[in-house]
Every structure is written in structure tokens, then in C-alpha cells.
PDB file of C-alpha atoms in Angstrom:
ATOM      1  CA  ALA A 192     188.404 109.450  68.157  1.00 79.00           C
ATOM      2  CA  GLN A 193     190.879 107.546  68.459  1.00 88.00           C
ATOM      3  CA  LYS A 194     192.388 104.641  66.223  1.00 94.00           C
ATOM      4  CA  VAL A 195     194.912 101.677  67.316  1.00 96.00           C
ATOM      5  CA  THR A 196     196.392 100.149  64.447  1.00 97.00           C
ATOM      6  CA  GLN A 197     198.294  97.001  64.141  1.00 97.00           C
ATOM      7  CA  ALA A 198     199.377  96.687  60.786  1.00 95.00           C
ATOM      8  CA  GLN A 199     200.835  92.703  60.979  1.00 97.00           C
ATOM      9  CA  THR A 200     197.514  90.057  61.453  1.00 96.00           C
ATOM     10  CA  GLU A 201     199.830  87.469  61.779  1.00 97.00           C
ATOM     11  CA  ILE A 202     203.421  86.638  61.959  1.00 97.00           C
ATOM     12  CA  SER A 203     205.630  83.671  62.366  1.00 98.00           C
ATOM     13  CA  VAL A 204     208.685  82.464  63.597  1.00 97.00           C
ATOM     14  CA  VAL A 205     211.119  80.066  64.606  1.00 97.00           C
ATOM     15  CA  GLU A 206     211.585  79.804  68.271  1.00 97.00           C
ATOM     16  CA  LYS A 207     214.853  81.949  69.633  1.00 97.00           C
ATOM     17  CA  GLU A 208     214.203  84.317  66.810  1.00 97.00           C
ATOM     18  CA  ASP A 209     213.658  88.140  67.733  1.00 97.00           C
ATOM     19  CA  VAL A 210     210.284  89.502  66.816  1.00 97.00           C
ATOM     20  CA  THR A 211     209.052  92.563  66.825  1.00 97.00           C
ATOM     21  CA  LEU A 212     204.796  93.836  66.773  1.00 97.00           C
ATOM     22  CA  ASP A 213     204.451  97.246  65.536  1.00 97.00           C
ATOM     23  CA  CYS A 214     201.441  99.430  66.811  1.00 97.00           C
ATOM     24  CA  VAL A 215     200.430 103.017  65.868  1.00 96.00           C
ATOM     25  CA  TYR A 216     198.200 105.412  67.373  1.00 94.00           C
ATOM     26  CA  GLU A 217     196.303 107.801  66.541  1.00 93.00           C
ATOM     27  CA  THR A 218     194.614 110.840  68.329  1.00 91.00           C
ATOM     28  CA  ARG A 219     194.451 114.078  68.349  1.00 90.00           C
ATOM     29  CA  ASP A 220     195.229 114.367  72.342  1.00 88.00           C
ATOM     30  CA  THR A 221     198.630 114.887  73.723  1.00 85.00           C
ATOM     31  CA  THR A 222     197.919 112.865  76.804  1.00 87.00           C
ATOM     32  CA  TYR A 223     197.587 109.326  76.452  1.00 90.00           C
ATOM     33  CA  TYR A 224     198.305 105.993  77.847  1.00 90.00           C
ATOM     34  CA  LEU A 225     199.596 102.836  75.491  1.00 91.00           C
ATOM     35  CA  PHE A 226     199.128  99.358  76.842  1.00 93.00           C
ATOM     36  CA  TRP A 227     200.256  95.324  75.313  1.00 96.00           C
ATOM     37  CA  TYR A 228     198.065  93.116  76.473  1.00 96.00           C
ATOM     38  CA  LYS A 229     198.596  89.180  75.683  1.00 96.00           C
ATOM     39  CA  GLN A 230     195.996  86.516  74.957  1.00 95.00           C
ATOM     40  CA  PRO A 231     197.349  83.243  74.984  1.00 94.00           C
ATOM     41  CA  PRO A 232     195.565  80.040  73.597  1.00 92.00           C
ATOM     42  CA  SER A 233     193.553  79.925  76.475  1.00 91.00           C
ATOM     43  CA  GLY A 234     191.679  83.537  76.272  1.00 91.00           C
ATOM     44  CA  GLU A 235     192.084  85.814  78.879  1.00 92.00           C
ATOM     45  CA  LEU A 236     193.324  88.961  78.406  1.00 95.00           C
ATOM     46  CA  VAL A 237     197.182  89.427  80.288  1.00 95.00           C
ATOM     47  CA  PHE A 238     198.565  93.321  80.759  1.00 93.00           C
ATOM     48  CA  LEU A 239     201.842  93.554  80.092  1.00 93.00           C
ATOM     49  CA  ILE A 240     202.612  97.145  79.931  1.00 90.00           C
ATOM     50  CA  ARG A 241     201.424 100.776  80.163  1.00 88.00           C
ATOM     51  CA  ARG A 242     203.026 103.342  78.601  1.00 88.00           C
ATOM     52  CA  ASN A 243     202.454 107.332  79.399  1.00 86.00           C
ATOM     53  CA  SER A 244     202.740 109.814  76.347  1.00 86.00           C
ATOM     54  CA  PHE A 245     204.613 112.016  78.290  1.00 83.00           C
ATOM     55  CA  ASP A 246     207.209 109.138  78.847  1.00 78.00           C
ATOM     56  CA  GLU A 247     209.411 108.471  75.675  1.00 72.00           C
ATOM     57  CA  GLN A 248     211.831 106.213  78.112  1.00 73.00           C
ATOM     58  CA  ASN A 249     212.043 102.873  76.686  1.00 76.00           C
ATOM     59  CA  GLU A 250     211.636  99.871  78.904  1.00 79.00           C
ATOM     60  CA  ILE A 251     212.764  96.408  78.988  1.00 80.00           C
ATOM     61  CA  SER A 252     211.631  93.687  80.886  1.00 83.00           C
ATOM     62  CA  GLY A 253     213.415  90.054  80.788  1.00 90.00           C
ATOM     63  CA  ARG A 254     212.670  89.583  77.192  1.00 92.00           C
ATOM     64  CA  TYR A 255     210.488  92.019  76.420  1.00 93.00           C
ATOM     65  CA  SER A 256     211.077  95.239  75.147  1.00 91.00           C
ATOM     66  CA  TRP A 257     208.918  98.326  74.210  1.00 91.00           C
ATOM     67  CA  ASN A 258     210.137 101.446  72.270  1.00 91.00           C
ATOM     68  CA  PHE A 259     207.673 104.664  72.395  1.00 90.00           C
ATOM     69  CA  GLN A 260     208.389 107.597  70.055  1.00 89.00           C
ATOM     70  CA  LYS A 261     205.588 110.001  70.224  1.00 86.00           C
ATOM     71  CA  SER A 262     206.745 111.638  67.188  1.00 88.00           C
ATOM     72  CA  THR A 263     205.437 108.946  65.058  1.00 88.00           C
ATOM     73  CA  SER A 264     202.810 107.222  67.776  1.00 87.00           C
ATOM     74  CA  SER A 265     204.402 104.325  67.264  1.00 92.00           C
ATOM     75  CA  PHE A 266     204.259 101.968  70.548  1.00 93.00           C
ATOM     76  CA  ASN A 267     206.662  98.774  69.002  1.00 95.00           C
ATOM     77  CA  PHE A 268     207.007  95.731  71.178  1.00 94.00           C
ATOM     78  CA  THR A 269     210.078  93.136  70.852  1.00 95.00           C
ATOM     79  CA  ILE A 270     210.470  89.778  71.727  1.00 95.00           C
ATOM     80  CA  THR A 271     213.882  88.628  72.265  1.00 96.00           C
ATOM     81  CA  ALA A 272     214.788  84.947  71.959  1.00 97.00           C
ATOM     82  CA  SER A 273     211.363  83.583  71.341  1.00 97.00           C
ATOM     83  CA  GLN A 274     209.784  81.033  73.211  1.00 97.00           C
ATOM     84  CA  VAL A 275     207.349  78.858  72.349  1.00 96.00           C
ATOM     85  CA  VAL A 276     205.272  79.944  74.968  1.00 95.00           C
ATOM     86  CA  ASP A 277     205.179  83.123  73.154  1.00 97.00           C
ATOM     87  CA  SER A 278     203.005  81.961  71.336  1.00 97.00           C
ATOM     88  CA  ALA A 279     199.673  84.435  71.539  1.00 97.00           C
ATOM     89  CA  VAL A 280     197.626  86.928  70.278  1.00 97.00           C
ATOM     90  CA  TYR A 281     199.047  90.172  71.056  1.00 97.00           C
ATOM     91  CA  PHE A 282     196.996  93.532  71.105  1.00 97.00           C
ATOM     92  CA  CYS A 283     197.744  96.973  71.123  1.00 97.00           C
ATOM     93  CA  ALA A 284     195.336  99.501  72.869  1.00 96.00           C
ATOM     94  CA  GLY A 285     194.747 102.948  73.834  1.00 93.00           C
ATOM     95  CA  SER A 286     193.053 105.269  76.111  1.00 92.00           C
ATOM     96  CA  ASN A 287     192.900 108.819  75.832  1.00 85.00           C
ATOM     97  CA  ALA A 288     191.546 109.880  79.209  1.00 75.00           C
ATOM     98  CA  GLY A 289     192.787 107.007  81.224  1.00 66.00           C
ATOM     99  CA  ASN A 290     189.293 105.311  80.692  1.00 83.00           C
ATOM    100  CA  MET A 291     187.778 103.219  77.831  1.00 91.00           C
ATOM    101  CA  LEU A 292     190.451 101.315  75.654  1.00 94.00           C
ATOM    102  CA  THR A 293     190.260 101.168  71.901  1.00 95.00           C
ATOM    103  CA  PHE A 294     192.073  97.997  71.000  1.00 97.00           C
ATOM    104  CA  GLY A 295     194.239  97.461  67.633  1.00 97.00           C
ATOM    105  CA  GLY A 296     193.023  94.100  65.785  1.00 96.00           C
ATOM    106  CA  GLY A 297     195.726  92.028  67.259  1.00 96.00           C
ATOM    107  CA  THR A 298     198.582  90.524  65.987  1.00 97.00           C
ATOM    108  CA  ARG A 299     199.274  86.224  65.767  1.00 97.00           C
ATOM    109  CA  LEU A 300     202.524  85.532  66.992  1.00 98.00           C
ATOM    110  CA  MET A 301     203.559  81.596  66.260  1.00 98.00           C
ATOM    111  CA  VAL A 302     206.469  80.671  67.512  1.00 97.00           C
ATOM    112  CA  LYS A 303     207.842  77.199  66.223  1.00 97.00           C
ATOM    113  CA  PRO A 304     210.445  75.109  67.567  1.00 95.00           C
TER     114      PRO A 304
ATOM    115  CA  GLU B  86     197.663  87.911  93.493  1.00 77.00           C
ATOM    116  CA  PRO B  87     193.939  89.517  93.381  1.00 80.00           C
ATOM    117  CA  GLU B  88     192.359  88.614  89.693  1.00 92.00           C
ATOM    118  CA  VAL B  89     189.065  89.577  88.908  1.00 96.00           C
ATOM    119  CA  THR B  90     186.758  86.455  88.172  1.00 96.00           C
ATOM    120  CA  GLN B  91     183.376  85.941  85.811  1.00 97.00           C
ATOM    121  CA  THR B  92     180.840  83.659  85.766  1.00 96.00           C
ATOM    122  CA  PRO B  93     179.811  81.238  83.987  1.00 97.00           C
ATOM    123  CA  SER B  94     183.012  80.564  81.657  1.00 96.00           C
ATOM    124  CA  HIS B  95     180.231  79.695  79.353  1.00 97.00           C
ATOM    125  CA  GLN B  96     176.676  80.845  78.764  1.00 97.00           C
ATOM    126  CA  VAL B  97     173.729  78.980  76.208  1.00 98.00           C
ATOM    127  CA  THR B  98     171.265  80.677  75.101  1.00 97.00           C
ATOM    128  CA  GLN B  99     168.304  80.556  72.874  1.00 97.00           C
ATOM    129  CA  MET B 100     167.541  83.954  70.858  1.00 97.00           C
ATOM    130  CA  GLY B 101     165.384  86.261  72.867  1.00 97.00           C
ATOM    131  CA  GLN B 102     166.152  85.431  76.251  1.00 98.00           C
ATOM    132  CA  GLU B 103     167.648  87.381  79.321  1.00 98.00           C
ATOM    133  CA  VAL B 104     171.143  86.745  80.182  1.00 98.00           C
ATOM    134  CA  ILE B 105     173.152  88.234  83.051  1.00 97.00           C
ATOM    135  CA  LEU B 106     176.785  87.713  83.092  1.00 98.00           C
ATOM    136  CA  ARG B 107     178.644  88.197  86.244  1.00 97.00           C
ATOM    137  CA  CYS B 108     181.646  89.695  87.347  1.00 97.00           C
ATOM    138  CA  VAL B 109     183.737  89.871  90.455  1.00 97.00           C
ATOM    139  CA  PRO B 110     186.491  93.130  90.488  1.00 95.00           C
ATOM    140  CA  ILE B 111     189.662  93.316  92.204  1.00 93.00           C
ATOM    141  CA  SER B 112     188.172  94.775  95.967  1.00 90.00           C
ATOM    142  CA  ASN B 113     190.356  97.671  95.984  1.00 87.00           C
ATOM    143  CA  HIS B 114     189.215  99.142  92.631  1.00 91.00           C
ATOM    144  CA  LEU B 115     186.651 101.391  91.868  1.00 90.00           C
ATOM    145  CA  TYR B 116     186.503 101.750  87.745  1.00 93.00           C
ATOM    146  CA  PHE B 117     184.260  98.932  86.317  1.00 95.00           C
ATOM    147  CA  TYR B 118     184.258  97.902  82.253  1.00 96.00           C
ATOM    148  CA  TRP B 119     182.647  95.930  79.856  1.00 98.00           C
ATOM    149  CA  TYR B 120     184.365  94.589  76.756  1.00 98.00           C
ATOM    150  CA  ARG B 121     183.229  91.829  74.311  1.00 98.00           C
ATOM    151  CA  GLN B 122     184.775  89.838  71.418  1.00 96.00           C
ATOM    152  CA  ILE B 123     183.505  88.530  68.885  1.00 96.00           C
ATOM    153  CA  LEU B 124     185.094  85.179  68.015  1.00 92.00           C
ATOM    154  CA  GLY B 125     188.360  86.229  65.694  1.00 88.00           C
ATOM    155  CA  GLN B 126     188.047  90.272  66.216  1.00 91.00           C
ATOM    156  CA  LYS B 127     189.672  92.575  68.297  1.00 91.00           C
ATOM    157  CA  VAL B 128     188.248  93.317  71.753  1.00 96.00           C
ATOM    158  CA  GLU B 129     185.623  96.206  71.795  1.00 97.00           C
ATOM    159  CA  PHE B 130     184.413  98.452  74.407  1.00 97.00           C
ATOM    160  CA  LEU B 131     181.236  98.346  75.469  1.00 98.00           C
ATOM    161  CA  VAL B 132     180.366 100.279  79.047  1.00 97.00           C
ATOM    162  CA  SER B 133     182.546 101.296  81.816  1.00 95.00           C
ATOM    163  CA  PHE B 134     181.184 101.967  85.507  1.00 94.00           C
ATOM    164  CA  TYR B 135     182.265 104.712  88.291  1.00 91.00           C
ATOM    165  CA  ASN B 136     180.680 105.204  91.652  1.00 89.00           C
ATOM    166  CA  ASN B 137     177.823 103.364  90.977  1.00 91.00           C
ATOM    167  CA  GLU B 138     176.755 105.081  87.515  1.00 93.00           C
ATOM    168  CA  ILE B 139     177.854 104.542  83.581  1.00 95.00           C
ATOM    169  CA  SER B 140     180.493 106.804  82.855  1.00 92.00           C
ATOM    170  CA  GLU B 141     180.840 105.773  79.091  1.00 93.00           C
ATOM    171  CA  LYS B 142     179.040 103.899  76.736  1.00 95.00           C
ATOM    172  CA  SER B 143     179.987 102.827  73.508  1.00 95.00           C
ATOM    173  CA  GLU B 144     177.350 102.455  70.649  1.00 95.00           C
ATOM    174  CA  ILE B 145     177.020  98.882  70.516  1.00 95.00           C
ATOM    175  CA  PHE B 146     175.757  99.287  74.271  1.00 97.00           C
ATOM    176  CA  ASP B 147     172.059 100.186  73.656  1.00 94.00           C
ATOM    177  CA  ASP B 148     168.736  99.220  75.016  1.00 95.00           C
ATOM    178  CA  GLN B 149     168.984  95.880  75.220  1.00 96.00           C
ATOM    179  CA  PHE B 150     172.034  96.403  77.903  1.00 97.00           C
ATOM    180  CA  SER B 151     172.064  97.560  81.301  1.00 97.00           C
ATOM    181  CA  VAL B 152     174.585  97.141  83.520  1.00 97.00           C
ATOM    182  CA  GLU B 153     174.588  96.894  87.696  1.00 95.00           C
ATOM    183  CA  ARG B 154     176.154  96.657  91.002  1.00 92.00           C
ATOM    184  CA  PRO B 155     173.818  95.009  93.470  1.00 86.00           C
ATOM    185  CA  ASP B 156     176.629  95.045  96.303  1.00 87.00           C
ATOM    186  CA  GLY B 157     179.901  95.828  97.034  1.00 78.00           C
ATOM    187  CA  SER B 158     181.209  93.168  95.316  1.00 88.00           C
ATOM    188  CA  ASN B 159     179.645  92.073  92.360  1.00 94.00           C
ATOM    189  CA  PHE B 160     179.549  93.588  88.789  1.00 96.00           C
ATOM    190  CA  THR B 161     176.764  92.151  86.398  1.00 97.00           C
ATOM    191  CA  LEU B 162     175.900  93.100  82.700  1.00 98.00           C
ATOM    192  CA  LYS B 163     172.353  92.198  81.373  1.00 98.00           C
ATOM    193  CA  ILE B 164     171.343  91.309  78.196  1.00 98.00           C
ATOM    194  CA  ARG B 165     167.471  91.874  77.856  1.00 96.00           C
ATOM    195  CA  SER B 166     166.883  89.826  74.709  1.00 95.00           C
ATOM    196  CA  THR B 167     169.718  87.748  73.205  1.00 97.00           C
ATOM    197  CA  LYS B 168     170.625  88.512  68.990  1.00 97.00           C
ATOM    198  CA  LEU B 169     172.139  86.037  66.834  1.00 97.00           C
ATOM    199  CA  GLU B 170     174.648  88.283  66.980  1.00 96.00           C
ATOM    200  CA  ASP B 171     175.659  88.773  70.946  1.00 97.00           C
ATOM    201  CA  SER B 172     177.314  85.620  70.637  1.00 98.00           C
ATOM    202  CA  ALA B 173     180.628  86.526  71.667  1.00 98.00           C
ATOM    203  CA  MET B 174     183.287  86.452  74.374  1.00 97.00           C
ATOM    204  CA  TYR B 175     182.241  89.017  77.106  1.00 98.00           C
ATOM    205  CA  PHE B 176     185.308  90.432  79.392  1.00 98.00           C
ATOM    206  CA  CYS B 177     185.157  92.297  82.197  1.00 98.00           C
ATOM    207  CA  ALA B 178     187.466  94.751  83.728  1.00 96.00           C
ATOM    208  CA  SER B 179     188.285  96.977  86.170  1.00 95.00           C
ATOM    209  CA  ARG B 180     191.350  99.308  87.264  1.00 92.00           C
ATOM    210  CA  VAL B 181     192.154 101.809  90.535  1.00 87.00           C
ATOM    211  CA  GLU B 182     190.930 104.981  90.107  1.00 74.00           C
ATOM    212  CA  ARG B 183     193.855 106.825  90.080  1.00 68.00           C
ATOM    213  CA  GLY B 184     197.839 106.534  89.213  1.00 66.00           C
ATOM    214  CA  ALA B 185     197.431 103.510  87.620  1.00 67.00           C
ATOM    215  CA  TYR B 186     195.382 103.435  84.223  1.00 80.00           C
ATOM    216  CA  GLU B 187     195.699  99.868  83.427  1.00 89.00           C
ATOM    217  CA  GLN B 188     192.820  97.506  83.411  1.00 93.00           C
ATOM    218  CA  TYR B 189     192.899  94.102  84.608  1.00 94.00           C
ATOM    219  CA  PHE B 190     190.546  91.484  82.802  1.00 96.00           C
ATOM    220  CA  GLY B 191     188.718  88.532  84.011  1.00 96.00           C
ATOM    221  CA  PRO B 192     189.089  85.485  82.025  1.00 96.00           C
ATOM    222  CA  GLY B 193     185.688  86.196  79.761  1.00 97.00           C
ATOM    223  CA  THR B 194     182.667  84.207  79.305  1.00 98.00           C
ATOM    224  CA  ARG B 195     181.740  82.948  76.184  1.00 97.00           C
ATOM    225  CA  LEU B 196     178.171  84.109  75.200  1.00 98.00           C
ATOM    226  CA  THR B 197     176.311  81.485  72.249  1.00 98.00           C
ATOM    227  CA  VAL B 198     173.012  82.492  71.323  1.00 98.00           C
ATOM    228  CA  THR B 199     171.540  79.663  69.104  1.00 97.00           C
TER     229      THR B 199
END
């Protein structure tokens, strides 16, 4: 069975600060897929990024960047120069066969002006 | 941009009643899913559906639940006899068959059982 751990339940920052959300994925499979989803106050789940376990290249998209380290099974998400609109719950999720997603408990990010 | 749609957005029902939650997945997607999220908790997998049959289901998806793809566009979740603990947000998701494994979620249906 897989397990996704998001140790930070809630983070509060002031606008323009950088913030990193942690995620650890535990599985016995060597091939797996990791995802980040954003859940804004309106409630929908918005796909942000997918990472394959065999690709450790970091990725940057605007103010967002992701760091995957297979040795520690961590897939961390950094928001640079945070904005109030970034306030949301962020979920990390994993999938072994590319089918069902196992979600972490989520990290609530509050960005204050 | 194509998106997953769900109806209704909010459903209130009495305990013991049957409910059907409806979803229209993205048109070229072939895998379909239902998840639920009890208020303030994490998102939990219920069932996946491919090629007109269930491919995987969780322990939550017991005999009270069923899924169906009645036509080429709709994907439904039926709860036969609702319980108070079925109150949750139910999300439908879909993904393409090969290559990309990310799932795209609908806006959810909030089910309230009284």
C-alpha cells in the first residue's frame, strides 16, 4: 500500500515570501507517479504538476517549482514570491500504476497581505 | 479548454434515500473515477472505471455504491440507501488512456444527508 505524508498541516506567510510545501511518498514500487493539486476556497481540485519516478529533473513554472528526490521519496513544492491568490489547500498525491490516486492530508497555505 | 462537469452542485437528501450523482468526463478521456472528501479531510478514492467496468475500488465502495456509464458521455455514482456518514463532497475525475496519468477533476457535488 502507498502512503503520502504532508507533515505541514498549515502554513502562514506574508505576501512575497517564498514557501515550500513538503511531501513524502512511501511505496515499494520502483515506478510511480507523483502529483500536486491545488484546492482553492471555491473547492475544486486543480491539477498543477505530474512527476514520474524515473525523472528526477526539477521543474519550474513561473513562480512554482518542484524538487523530486527519489532517494528520500520527497516531492516538494516551492512557491516563490507568494501572493494572496496562492491561499489554498495543496494536496500531494501518488499513483503506482497510473490509476487510483492516494492523497496526502493536505497543507493549508494562508498568504497574508 | 475541456473540463469535467458535475451535477448537481449540491444535493440534500434524507437518510435512507437513493441519490445519483452525475458527471460528464472530458470527451476523449477513457478512465473515470469517483473520489470523496469529507469536510476538512483528505480526498479518498472510491472507484475507477474503464472499458465499461470497474477496474479498481476501495473499501469505502461497498454494496451501497454503484457506478454506471449509461451513454457515451455520462458517468454516474449511485448510493442506494444514504447514511449520515455519506455526507461529503464527491468528485468525479477522468484521464486519457496512455501517456499522461494526471486526472482532471470536476467541481464536485456536495452531498448532505439529513
